[in-house]
XYZ file of C-alpha atoms in Angstrom:
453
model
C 0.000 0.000 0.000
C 1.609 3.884 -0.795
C 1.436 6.353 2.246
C -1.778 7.768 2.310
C -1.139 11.107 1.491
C 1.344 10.029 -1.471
C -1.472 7.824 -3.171
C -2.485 10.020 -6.055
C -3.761 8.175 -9.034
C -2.294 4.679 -9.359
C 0.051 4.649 -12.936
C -1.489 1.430 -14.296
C -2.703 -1.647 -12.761
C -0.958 -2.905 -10.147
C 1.067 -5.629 -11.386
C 3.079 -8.792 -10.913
C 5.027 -8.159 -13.525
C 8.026 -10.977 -14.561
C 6.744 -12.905 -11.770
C 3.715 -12.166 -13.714
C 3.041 -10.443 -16.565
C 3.077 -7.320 -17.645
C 6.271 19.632 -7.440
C 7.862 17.376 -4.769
C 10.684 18.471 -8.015
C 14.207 19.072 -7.283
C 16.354 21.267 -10.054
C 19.697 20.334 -10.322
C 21.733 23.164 -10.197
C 25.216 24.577 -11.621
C 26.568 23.506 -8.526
C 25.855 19.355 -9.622
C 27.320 20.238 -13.128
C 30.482 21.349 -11.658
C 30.752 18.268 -8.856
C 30.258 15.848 -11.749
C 32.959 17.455 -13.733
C 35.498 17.948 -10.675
C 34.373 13.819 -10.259
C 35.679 13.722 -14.119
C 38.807 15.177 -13.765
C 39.446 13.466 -10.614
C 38.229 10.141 -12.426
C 41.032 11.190 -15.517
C 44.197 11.574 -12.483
C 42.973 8.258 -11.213
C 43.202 6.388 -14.850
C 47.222 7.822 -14.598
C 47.766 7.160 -10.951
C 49.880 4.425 -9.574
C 48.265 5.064 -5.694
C 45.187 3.206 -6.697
C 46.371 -0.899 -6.749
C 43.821 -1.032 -3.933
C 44.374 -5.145 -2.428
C 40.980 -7.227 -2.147
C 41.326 -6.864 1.961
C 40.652 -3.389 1.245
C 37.204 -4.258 -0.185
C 34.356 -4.916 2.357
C 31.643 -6.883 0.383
C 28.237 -6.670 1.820
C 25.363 -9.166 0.220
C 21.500 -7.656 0.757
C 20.614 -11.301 2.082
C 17.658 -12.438 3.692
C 17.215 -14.705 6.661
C 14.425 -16.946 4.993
C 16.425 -20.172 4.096
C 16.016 -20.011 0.479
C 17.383 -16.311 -0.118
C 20.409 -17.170 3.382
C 21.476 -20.423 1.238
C 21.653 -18.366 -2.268
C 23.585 -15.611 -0.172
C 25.834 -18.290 1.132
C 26.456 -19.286 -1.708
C 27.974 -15.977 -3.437
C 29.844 -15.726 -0.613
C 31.817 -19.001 -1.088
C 32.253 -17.500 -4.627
C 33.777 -14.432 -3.591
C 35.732 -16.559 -1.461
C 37.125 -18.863 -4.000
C 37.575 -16.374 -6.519
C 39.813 -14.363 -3.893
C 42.043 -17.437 -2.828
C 42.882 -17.962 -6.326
C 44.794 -14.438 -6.570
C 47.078 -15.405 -3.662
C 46.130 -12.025 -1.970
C 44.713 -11.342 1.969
C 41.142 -12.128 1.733
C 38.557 -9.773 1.471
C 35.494 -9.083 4.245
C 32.371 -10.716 3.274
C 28.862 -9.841 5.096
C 25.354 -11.134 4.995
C 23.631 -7.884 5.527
C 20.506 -10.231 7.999
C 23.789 -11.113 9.793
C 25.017 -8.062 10.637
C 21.927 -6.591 13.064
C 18.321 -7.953 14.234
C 17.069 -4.542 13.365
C 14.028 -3.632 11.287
C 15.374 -1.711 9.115
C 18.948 -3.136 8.316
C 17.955 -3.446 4.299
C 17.463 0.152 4.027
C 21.597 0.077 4.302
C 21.803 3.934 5.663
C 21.424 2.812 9.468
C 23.895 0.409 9.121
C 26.576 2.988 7.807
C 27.814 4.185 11.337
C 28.916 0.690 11.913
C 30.732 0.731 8.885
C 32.303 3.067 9.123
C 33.431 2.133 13.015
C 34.542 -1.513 11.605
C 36.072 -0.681 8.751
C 37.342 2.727 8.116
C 40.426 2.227 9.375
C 42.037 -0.629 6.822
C 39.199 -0.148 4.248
C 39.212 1.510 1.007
C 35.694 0.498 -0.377
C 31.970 -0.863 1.218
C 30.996 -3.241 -2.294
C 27.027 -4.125 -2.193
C 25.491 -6.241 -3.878
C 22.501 -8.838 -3.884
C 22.345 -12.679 -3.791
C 21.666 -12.830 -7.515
C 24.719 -10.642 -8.674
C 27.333 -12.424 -10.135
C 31.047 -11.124 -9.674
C 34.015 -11.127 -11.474
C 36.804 -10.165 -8.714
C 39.566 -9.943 -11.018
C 37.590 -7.425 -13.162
C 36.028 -5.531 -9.991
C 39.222 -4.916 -8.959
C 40.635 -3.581 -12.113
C 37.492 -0.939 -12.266
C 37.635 -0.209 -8.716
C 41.303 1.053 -9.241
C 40.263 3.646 -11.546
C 38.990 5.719 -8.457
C 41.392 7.363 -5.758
C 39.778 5.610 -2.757
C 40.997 9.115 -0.505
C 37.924 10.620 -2.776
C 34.272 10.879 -1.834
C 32.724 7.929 -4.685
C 29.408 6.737 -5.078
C 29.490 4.530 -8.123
C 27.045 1.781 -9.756
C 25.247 0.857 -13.137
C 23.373 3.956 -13.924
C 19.509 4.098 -14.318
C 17.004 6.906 -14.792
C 13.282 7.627 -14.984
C 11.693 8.375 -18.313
C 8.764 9.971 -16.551
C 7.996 11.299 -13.307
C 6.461 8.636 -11.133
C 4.371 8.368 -7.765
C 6.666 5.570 -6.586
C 9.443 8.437 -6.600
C 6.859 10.795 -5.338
C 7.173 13.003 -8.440
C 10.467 13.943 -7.670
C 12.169 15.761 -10.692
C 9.168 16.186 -12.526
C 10.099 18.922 -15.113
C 13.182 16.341 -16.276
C 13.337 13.355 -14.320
C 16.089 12.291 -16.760
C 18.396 14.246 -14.866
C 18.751 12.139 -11.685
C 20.447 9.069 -11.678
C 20.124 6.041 -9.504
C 21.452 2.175 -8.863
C 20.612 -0.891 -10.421
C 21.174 -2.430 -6.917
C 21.429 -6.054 -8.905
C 24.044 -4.724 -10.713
C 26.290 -4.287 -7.342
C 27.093 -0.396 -5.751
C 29.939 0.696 -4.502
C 30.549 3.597 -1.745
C 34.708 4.952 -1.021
C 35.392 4.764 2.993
C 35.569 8.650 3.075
C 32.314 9.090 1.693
C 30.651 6.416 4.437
C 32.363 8.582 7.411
C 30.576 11.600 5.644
C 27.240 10.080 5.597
C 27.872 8.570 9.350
C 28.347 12.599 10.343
C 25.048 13.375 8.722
C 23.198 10.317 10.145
C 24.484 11.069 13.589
C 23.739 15.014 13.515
C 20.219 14.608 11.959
C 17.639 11.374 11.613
C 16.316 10.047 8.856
C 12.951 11.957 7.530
C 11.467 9.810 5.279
C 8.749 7.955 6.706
C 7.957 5.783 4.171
C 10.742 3.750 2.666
C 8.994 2.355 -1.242
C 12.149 2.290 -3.691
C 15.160 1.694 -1.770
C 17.893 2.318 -4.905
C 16.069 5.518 -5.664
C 16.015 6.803 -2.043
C 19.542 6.121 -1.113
C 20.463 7.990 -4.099
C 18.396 10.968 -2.823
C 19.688 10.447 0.695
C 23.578 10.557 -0.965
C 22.659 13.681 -3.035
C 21.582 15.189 -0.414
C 19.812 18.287 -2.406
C 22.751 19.333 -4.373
C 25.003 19.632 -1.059
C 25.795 15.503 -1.338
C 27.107 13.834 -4.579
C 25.653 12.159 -8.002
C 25.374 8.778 -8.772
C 29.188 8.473 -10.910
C 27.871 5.332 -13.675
C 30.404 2.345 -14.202
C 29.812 1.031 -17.195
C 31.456 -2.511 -15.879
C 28.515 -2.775 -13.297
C 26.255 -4.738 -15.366
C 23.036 -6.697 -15.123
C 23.271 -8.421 -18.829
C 26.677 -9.381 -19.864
C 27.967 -7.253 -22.556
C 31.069 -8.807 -23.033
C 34.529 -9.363 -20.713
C 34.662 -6.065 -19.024
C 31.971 -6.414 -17.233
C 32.831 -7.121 -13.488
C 29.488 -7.757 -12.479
C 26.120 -9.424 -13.960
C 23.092 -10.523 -12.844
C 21.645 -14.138 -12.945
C 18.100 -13.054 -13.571
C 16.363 -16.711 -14.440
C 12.666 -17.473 -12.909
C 13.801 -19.216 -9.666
C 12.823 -22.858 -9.693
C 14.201 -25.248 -6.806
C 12.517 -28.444 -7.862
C 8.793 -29.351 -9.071
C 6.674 -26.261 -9.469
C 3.835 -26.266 -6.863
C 0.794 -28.072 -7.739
C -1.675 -25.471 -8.622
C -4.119 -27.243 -6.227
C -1.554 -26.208 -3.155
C -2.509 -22.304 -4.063
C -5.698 -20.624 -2.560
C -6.173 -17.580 -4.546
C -8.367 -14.754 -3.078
C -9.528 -11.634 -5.123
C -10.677 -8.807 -3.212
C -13.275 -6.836 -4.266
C -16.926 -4.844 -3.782
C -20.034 -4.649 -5.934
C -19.314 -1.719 -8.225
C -16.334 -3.635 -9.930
C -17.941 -6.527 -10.198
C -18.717 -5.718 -13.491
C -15.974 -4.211 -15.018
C -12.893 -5.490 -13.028
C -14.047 -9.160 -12.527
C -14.270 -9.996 -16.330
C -10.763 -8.905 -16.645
C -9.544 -11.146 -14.093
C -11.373 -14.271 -15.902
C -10.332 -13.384 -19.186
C -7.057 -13.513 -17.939
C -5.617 -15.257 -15.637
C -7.701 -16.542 -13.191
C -8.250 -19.971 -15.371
C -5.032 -20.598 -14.092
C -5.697 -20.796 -11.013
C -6.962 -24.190 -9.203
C -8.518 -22.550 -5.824
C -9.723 -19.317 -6.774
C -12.841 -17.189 -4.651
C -13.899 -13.484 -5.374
C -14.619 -12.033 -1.512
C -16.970 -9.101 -2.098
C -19.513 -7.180 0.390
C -22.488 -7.896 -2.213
C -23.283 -12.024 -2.900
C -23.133 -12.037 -6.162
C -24.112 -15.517 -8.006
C -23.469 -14.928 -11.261
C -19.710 -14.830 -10.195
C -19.981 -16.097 -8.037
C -18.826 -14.137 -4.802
C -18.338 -14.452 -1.518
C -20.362 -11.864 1.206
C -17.821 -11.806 4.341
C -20.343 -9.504 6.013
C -17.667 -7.001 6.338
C -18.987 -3.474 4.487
C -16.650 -1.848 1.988
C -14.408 1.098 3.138
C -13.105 3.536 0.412
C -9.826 3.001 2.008
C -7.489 0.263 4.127
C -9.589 -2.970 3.691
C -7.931 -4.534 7.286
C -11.610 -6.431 7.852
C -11.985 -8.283 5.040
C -8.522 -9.261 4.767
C -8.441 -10.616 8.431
C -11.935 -12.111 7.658
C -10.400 -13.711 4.304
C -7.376 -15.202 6.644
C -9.863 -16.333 8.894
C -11.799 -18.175 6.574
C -8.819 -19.884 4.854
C -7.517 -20.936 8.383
C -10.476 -22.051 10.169
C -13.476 -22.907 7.968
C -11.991 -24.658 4.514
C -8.963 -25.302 2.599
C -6.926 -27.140 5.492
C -4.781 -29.049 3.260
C -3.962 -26.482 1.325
C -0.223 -24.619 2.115
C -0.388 -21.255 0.332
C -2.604 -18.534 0.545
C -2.574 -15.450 -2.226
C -4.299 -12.500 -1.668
C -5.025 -9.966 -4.327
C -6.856 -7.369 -5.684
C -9.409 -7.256 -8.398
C -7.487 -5.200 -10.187
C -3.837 -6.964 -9.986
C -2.389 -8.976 -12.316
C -0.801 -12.444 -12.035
C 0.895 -15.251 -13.570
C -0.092 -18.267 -11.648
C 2.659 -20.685 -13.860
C 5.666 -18.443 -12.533
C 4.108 -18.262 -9.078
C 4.287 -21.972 -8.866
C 7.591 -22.377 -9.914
C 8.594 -19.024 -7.794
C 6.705 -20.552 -4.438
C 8.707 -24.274 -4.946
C 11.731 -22.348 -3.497
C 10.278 -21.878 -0.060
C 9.051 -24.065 2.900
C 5.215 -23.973 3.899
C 5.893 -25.321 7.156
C 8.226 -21.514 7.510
C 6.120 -18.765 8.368
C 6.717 -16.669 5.157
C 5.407 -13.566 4.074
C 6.271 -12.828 0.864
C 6.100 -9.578 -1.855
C 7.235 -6.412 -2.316
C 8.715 -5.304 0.646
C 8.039 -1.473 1.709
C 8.716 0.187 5.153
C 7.434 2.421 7.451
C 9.197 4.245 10.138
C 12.122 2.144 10.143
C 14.467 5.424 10.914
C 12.759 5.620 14.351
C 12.057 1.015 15.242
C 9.194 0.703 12.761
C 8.218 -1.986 10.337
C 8.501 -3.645 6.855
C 5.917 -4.911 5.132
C 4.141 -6.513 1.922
C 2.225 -3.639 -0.313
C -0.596 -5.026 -1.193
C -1.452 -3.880 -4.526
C 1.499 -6.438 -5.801
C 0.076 -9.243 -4.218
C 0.587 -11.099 -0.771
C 1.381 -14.284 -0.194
C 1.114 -16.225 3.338
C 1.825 -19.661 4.317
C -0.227 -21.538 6.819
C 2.135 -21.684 9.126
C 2.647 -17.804 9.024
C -1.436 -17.061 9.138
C -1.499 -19.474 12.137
C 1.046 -17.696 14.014
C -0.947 -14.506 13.294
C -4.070 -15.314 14.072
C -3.110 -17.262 17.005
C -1.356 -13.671 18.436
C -4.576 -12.043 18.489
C -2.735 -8.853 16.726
C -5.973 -7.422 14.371
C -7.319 -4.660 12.522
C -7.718 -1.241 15.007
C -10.619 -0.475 12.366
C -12.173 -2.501 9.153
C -10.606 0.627 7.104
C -7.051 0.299 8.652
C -4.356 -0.121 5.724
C -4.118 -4.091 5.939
C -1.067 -4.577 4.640
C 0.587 -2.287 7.193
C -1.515 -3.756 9.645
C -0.144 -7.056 8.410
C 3.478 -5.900 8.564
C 3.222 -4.813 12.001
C 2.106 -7.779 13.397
C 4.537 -10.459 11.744
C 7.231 -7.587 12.815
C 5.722 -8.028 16.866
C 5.851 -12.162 15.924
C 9.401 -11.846 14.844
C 8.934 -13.119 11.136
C 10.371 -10.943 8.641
C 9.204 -9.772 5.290
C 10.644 -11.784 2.756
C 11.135 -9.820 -0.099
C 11.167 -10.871 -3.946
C 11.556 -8.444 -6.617
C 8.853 -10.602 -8.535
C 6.487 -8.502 -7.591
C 5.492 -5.243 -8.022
C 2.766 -2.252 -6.765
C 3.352 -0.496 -9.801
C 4.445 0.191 -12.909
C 6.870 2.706 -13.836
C 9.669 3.424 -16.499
C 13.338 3.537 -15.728
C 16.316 3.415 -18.168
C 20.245 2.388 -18.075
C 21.919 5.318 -18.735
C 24.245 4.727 -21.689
């Protein structure tokens, strides 16, 4: 779900998209064209400098890894990559962390509150804090050969490139009269931030909190956060930080294949519930048949009108314009107490989201039913000042059994039927101690963002 005052119309239908299918303005100013160019020239006296044959010790990898057992095995694995790679230079071996290692708190994948420990850790014998996530690939030989291009004594903030091609809610309109002009990570692609420019940000973190209430686009807002108005610095692009490999340069890539651990799920071991209220029944509902809901082999539409002709389901909960928290407790309910009790996986969508059920069965053979997972598109609220993460709805939800019986049995609940129920949702599985499992499979909207070339 957005913030409620950031909401605005939605940009198209909320969509699963490769899983499935498918003015807040800032002006940059004269001051960012002359920090980029200063960046150039110092990036020109780095290509002739000899200072810069930085040693792999003096890299500090960090993987964005999750503590569900599917993403903490993939993570492990990368890491005994790194690993191998790095014993087969004969050099000291580098630092490698699993970010849902490092602290138990909340917000930890947001990366900014975990900067002050950087820096304390590692600042000393450290030139460079390397990120990357459990699907990027690495070359070390060739990510040390591009990392030596930059003075590490410099302030750098380096990764693959991307920009928006329109202004977009999910970047609460930010650079709307040429959103081409700001430039953010491809976090796949792997990020890199120089040791001088972590002990910066640690100052700033220390003398003011974070603002943002709302964490949505995590690439996009730590680029914001390092820009810092104008005062901070620009994304600097490395063309070697890659997501498709574009030949031997690239020190990076990204293995981007459907994830499928075995089997796909039998479609019969995936409840599917479409929420929705009697004025869409006739224009939204159709569009859910005629696409992909034929897929599906437990489907029910959960409405505040009976309708037959659907048919629907009446939970006796009446529609709110906003939040929805009753009828999704009442739809958990249901699928916990009164049917389906063989069945492992419950979906919950919207009659207006779109879904491939194929790729969700292949996607959901990866994790463990009998795990209490919560899994989506992970958003956060708060988590500057102990809040939450949580699944936005409008990309889908999906629960095990185990995870709605832990719920349910905590007695944690709506405060009102219109309460937003996916924050509702994320606060209570953050008070049970399961976290939200995030796959970038899903998606609350669509928006368009481009590599810069």
């Amino acid at each position: 779900m957005l913030p409620p005052a950031r909401r605005g119309r939605r940009l198209a239908l909320p969509a699963l998209l490769s899983l499935l299918t498918c003015s807040l303005a800032f002006a940059l100013v004269s001051e960012d064209v002359k920090k980029e160019a200063k960046q150039s020239k110092n990036l020109e006296k780095s290509d002739t400098s000899k200072k810069n044959d930085i040693d792999l010790k003096e890299i500090v990898f960090v993987i964005q890894s999750q503590s569900n057992s599917f993403h903490a095995k993939k993570a492990e694995q990368l890491k005994q990559s790194i690993l191998k790679q790095s014993a087969a230079l004969t050099q000291e071996m580098p630092t490698v962390l699993l970010l849902h290692q490092l602290a138990q708190q909340e917000g930890a994948w947001t990366i900014l509150p975990l900067l002050p420990h950087f820096s304390v850790m590692y600042s000393r014998n450290s030139s460079w804090i390397f990120f990357c996530e459990e699907e990027t690939r690495i070359q070390i030989v060739q990510l040390l050969e591009t990392l030596r291009r930059y003075d590490p004594s410099k302030e750098w903030f380096l990764g693959k490139a991307l920009h928006d091609e329109e202004s977009t809610i999910i970047h609460h309109y930010a650079f709307s009269e040429n959103p081409t002009v700001f430039k953010y990570p491809d976090l796949a692609a792997g990020w890199a931030l120089s040791i001088p420019l972590v002990n910066k940000l640690t100052k700033r973190l220390k003398s003011e909190s974070l603002k943002s209430d709302f964490t949505i686009d995590l690439k996009h807002e730590i680029a914001l956060y390092i820009w810092d108005g104008g005062n901070g610095l620009p994304l600097t692009p490395v063309p070697e930080f890659c997501t498709d490999v574009v030949g031997s340069a690239c020190a990076t890539s990204l293995q981007s294949s459907l994830p499928l651990c075995g089997n796909p799920v039998k479609k019969e071991d995936i409840f599917v519930a479409v929420k929705t209220c009697k004025k869409f029944h006739g224009d939204r509902i159709p569009i859910v048949k005629q696409t992909w809901a034929g897929q599906a082999g437990h489907l029910e539409y959960y409405s505040d009108y009976a309708d037959s002709s659907i048919p629907t389901v009446d939970l006796g909960i009446p529609n709110t314009d906003r939040g929805h928290c009753g009828k999704t407790f009442a739809i958990l309910e249901r699928f916990l107490n009164h049917s389906h009790d063989k069945i492992p996986w419950l979906v919950i969508v919207d009659d207006d989201t779109l879904i491939s059920i194929s790729r969700l069965r292949h996607l959901l053979s990866c994790y463990d039913a009998r795990e209490p997972v919560f899994l989506g598109e992970r958003y956060g609220y708060g988590l500057g000042t102990g809040g939450y993460s949580y699944v936005t709805g409008g990309g889908g939800m999906v629960f095990s059994r185990e995870a709605i019986r832990r719920l349910l049995a905590s007695k944690c609940r709506c405060y009102s039927n219109d309460a937003p129920d996916d924050m509702v949702l994320g606060m209570c599985f953050s008070g049970l101690g399961i976290p939200v499992t995030h796959s970038p499979l899903f998606h609350q909207l669509i928006w368009i963002s481009k590599t810069m070339q």
